[in-house]
XYZ file of C-alpha atoms in Angstrom:
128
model
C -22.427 -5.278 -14.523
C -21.549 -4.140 -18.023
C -24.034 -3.074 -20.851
C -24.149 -4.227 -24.968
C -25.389 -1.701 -27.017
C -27.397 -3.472 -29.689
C -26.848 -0.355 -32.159
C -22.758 -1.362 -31.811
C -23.230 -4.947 -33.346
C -21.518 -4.711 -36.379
C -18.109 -4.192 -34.479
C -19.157 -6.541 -31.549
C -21.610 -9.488 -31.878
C -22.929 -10.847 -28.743
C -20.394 -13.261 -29.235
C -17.485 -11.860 -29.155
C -18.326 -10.662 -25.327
C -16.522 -12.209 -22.560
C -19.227 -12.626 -20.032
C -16.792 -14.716 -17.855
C -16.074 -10.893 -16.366
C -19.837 -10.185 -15.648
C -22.468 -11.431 -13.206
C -25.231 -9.260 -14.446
C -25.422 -7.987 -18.208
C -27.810 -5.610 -19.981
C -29.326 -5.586 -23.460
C -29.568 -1.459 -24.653
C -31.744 -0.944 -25.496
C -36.013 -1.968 -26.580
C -38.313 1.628 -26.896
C -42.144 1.153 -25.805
C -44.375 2.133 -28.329
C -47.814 3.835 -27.443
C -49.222 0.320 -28.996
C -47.591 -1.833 -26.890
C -44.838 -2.948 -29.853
C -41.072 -2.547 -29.250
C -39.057 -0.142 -31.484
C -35.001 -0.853 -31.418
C -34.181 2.031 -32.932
C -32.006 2.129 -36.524
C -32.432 -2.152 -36.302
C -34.747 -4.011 -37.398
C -36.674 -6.233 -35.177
C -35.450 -9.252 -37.199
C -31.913 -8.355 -35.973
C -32.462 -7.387 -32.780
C -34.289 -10.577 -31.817
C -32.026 -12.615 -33.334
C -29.076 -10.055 -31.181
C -31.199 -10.846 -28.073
C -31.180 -14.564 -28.387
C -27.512 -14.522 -29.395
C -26.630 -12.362 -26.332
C -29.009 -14.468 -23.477
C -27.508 -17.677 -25.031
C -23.932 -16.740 -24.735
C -24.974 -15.249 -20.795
C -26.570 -18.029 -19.730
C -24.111 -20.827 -20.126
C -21.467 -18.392 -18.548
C -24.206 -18.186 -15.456
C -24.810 -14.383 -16.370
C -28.020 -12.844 -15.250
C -29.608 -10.700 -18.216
C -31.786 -8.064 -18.671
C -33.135 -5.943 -21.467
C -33.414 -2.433 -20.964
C -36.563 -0.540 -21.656
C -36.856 3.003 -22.470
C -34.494 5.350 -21.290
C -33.366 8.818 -22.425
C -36.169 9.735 -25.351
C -37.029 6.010 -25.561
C -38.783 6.309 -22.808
C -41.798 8.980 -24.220
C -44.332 6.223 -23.912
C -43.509 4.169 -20.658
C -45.274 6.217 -18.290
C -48.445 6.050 -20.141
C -48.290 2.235 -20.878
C -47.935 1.887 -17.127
C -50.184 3.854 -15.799
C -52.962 1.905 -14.784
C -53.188 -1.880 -12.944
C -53.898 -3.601 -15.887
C -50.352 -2.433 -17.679
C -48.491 -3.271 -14.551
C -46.806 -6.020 -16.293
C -46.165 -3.919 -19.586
C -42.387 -4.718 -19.668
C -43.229 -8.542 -20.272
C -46.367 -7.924 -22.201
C -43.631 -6.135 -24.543
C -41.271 -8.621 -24.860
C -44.095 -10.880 -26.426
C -45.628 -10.885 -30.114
C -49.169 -10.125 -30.113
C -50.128 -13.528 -30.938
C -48.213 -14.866 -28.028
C -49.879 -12.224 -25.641
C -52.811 -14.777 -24.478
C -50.014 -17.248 -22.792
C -48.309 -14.511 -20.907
C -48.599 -16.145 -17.273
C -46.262 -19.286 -19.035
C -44.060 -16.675 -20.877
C -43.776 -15.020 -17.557
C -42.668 -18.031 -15.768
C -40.475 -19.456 -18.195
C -38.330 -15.662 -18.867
C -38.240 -15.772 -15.154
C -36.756 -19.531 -14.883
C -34.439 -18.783 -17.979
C -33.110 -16.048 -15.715
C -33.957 -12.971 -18.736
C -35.222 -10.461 -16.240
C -37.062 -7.694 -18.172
C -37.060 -3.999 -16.591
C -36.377 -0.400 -17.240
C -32.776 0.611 -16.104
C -30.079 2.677 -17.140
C -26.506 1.660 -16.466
C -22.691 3.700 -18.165
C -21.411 0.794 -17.367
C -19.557 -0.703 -20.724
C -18.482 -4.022 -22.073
């Protein structure tokens, strides 16, 4: 398992990483917001989406299982509240989605799960 910290991607774009050496690979790193938005810290969300789709692009047709990770050291200031009741149980896909796309969560659910992006809250030192 190795780790690509978004904040790095002017020395090291998604494609420059040789996935061929990883079965598992994680996207550092989305922050929960109190209103159910993602923050990605000093980027903007324009570039970290477009980082995101880059990096689960270049994983997937080396077979690489993805996931984004959520939260973590300060970033995580708000994930306790936004799961703290049933109804936020799914929080960490309601987050991936724009609040438009919110209503047709059970299909965004299914398809991230078929494409293989697994969305959670981990912490890894591991480095690419």
């Amino acid at each position: 398992m190795g780790y690509y910290p978004s904040y790095n991607y002017k020395d090291q774009k998604p494609t420059d990483i040789n996935f061929s050496l990883y079965t598992n690979a994680l996207f550092f790193v989305a922050v929960p917001k109190h209103n159910f938005t993602l923050n990605f810290g000093d980027l903007k969300n324009e570039i970290a989406e477009r980082l995101m789709f880059d990096f689960v692009k270049q994983a997937k047709e080396a077979n690489v299982t993805t996931c984004l990770s959520v939260g973590g050291w300060t970033g995580s200031q708000h994930l306790s509240f936004l799961t703290s009741i049933p109804e936020n149980r799914f929080i960490v896909i309601m987050l991936s989605a724009r609040p438009q796309q919110r209503e047709f969560l059970p299909k965004r659910l299914l398809n991230r799960l078929k494409d293989r992006l697994i969305l959670a809250s981990c912490r890894s030192h591991s480095t690419m």
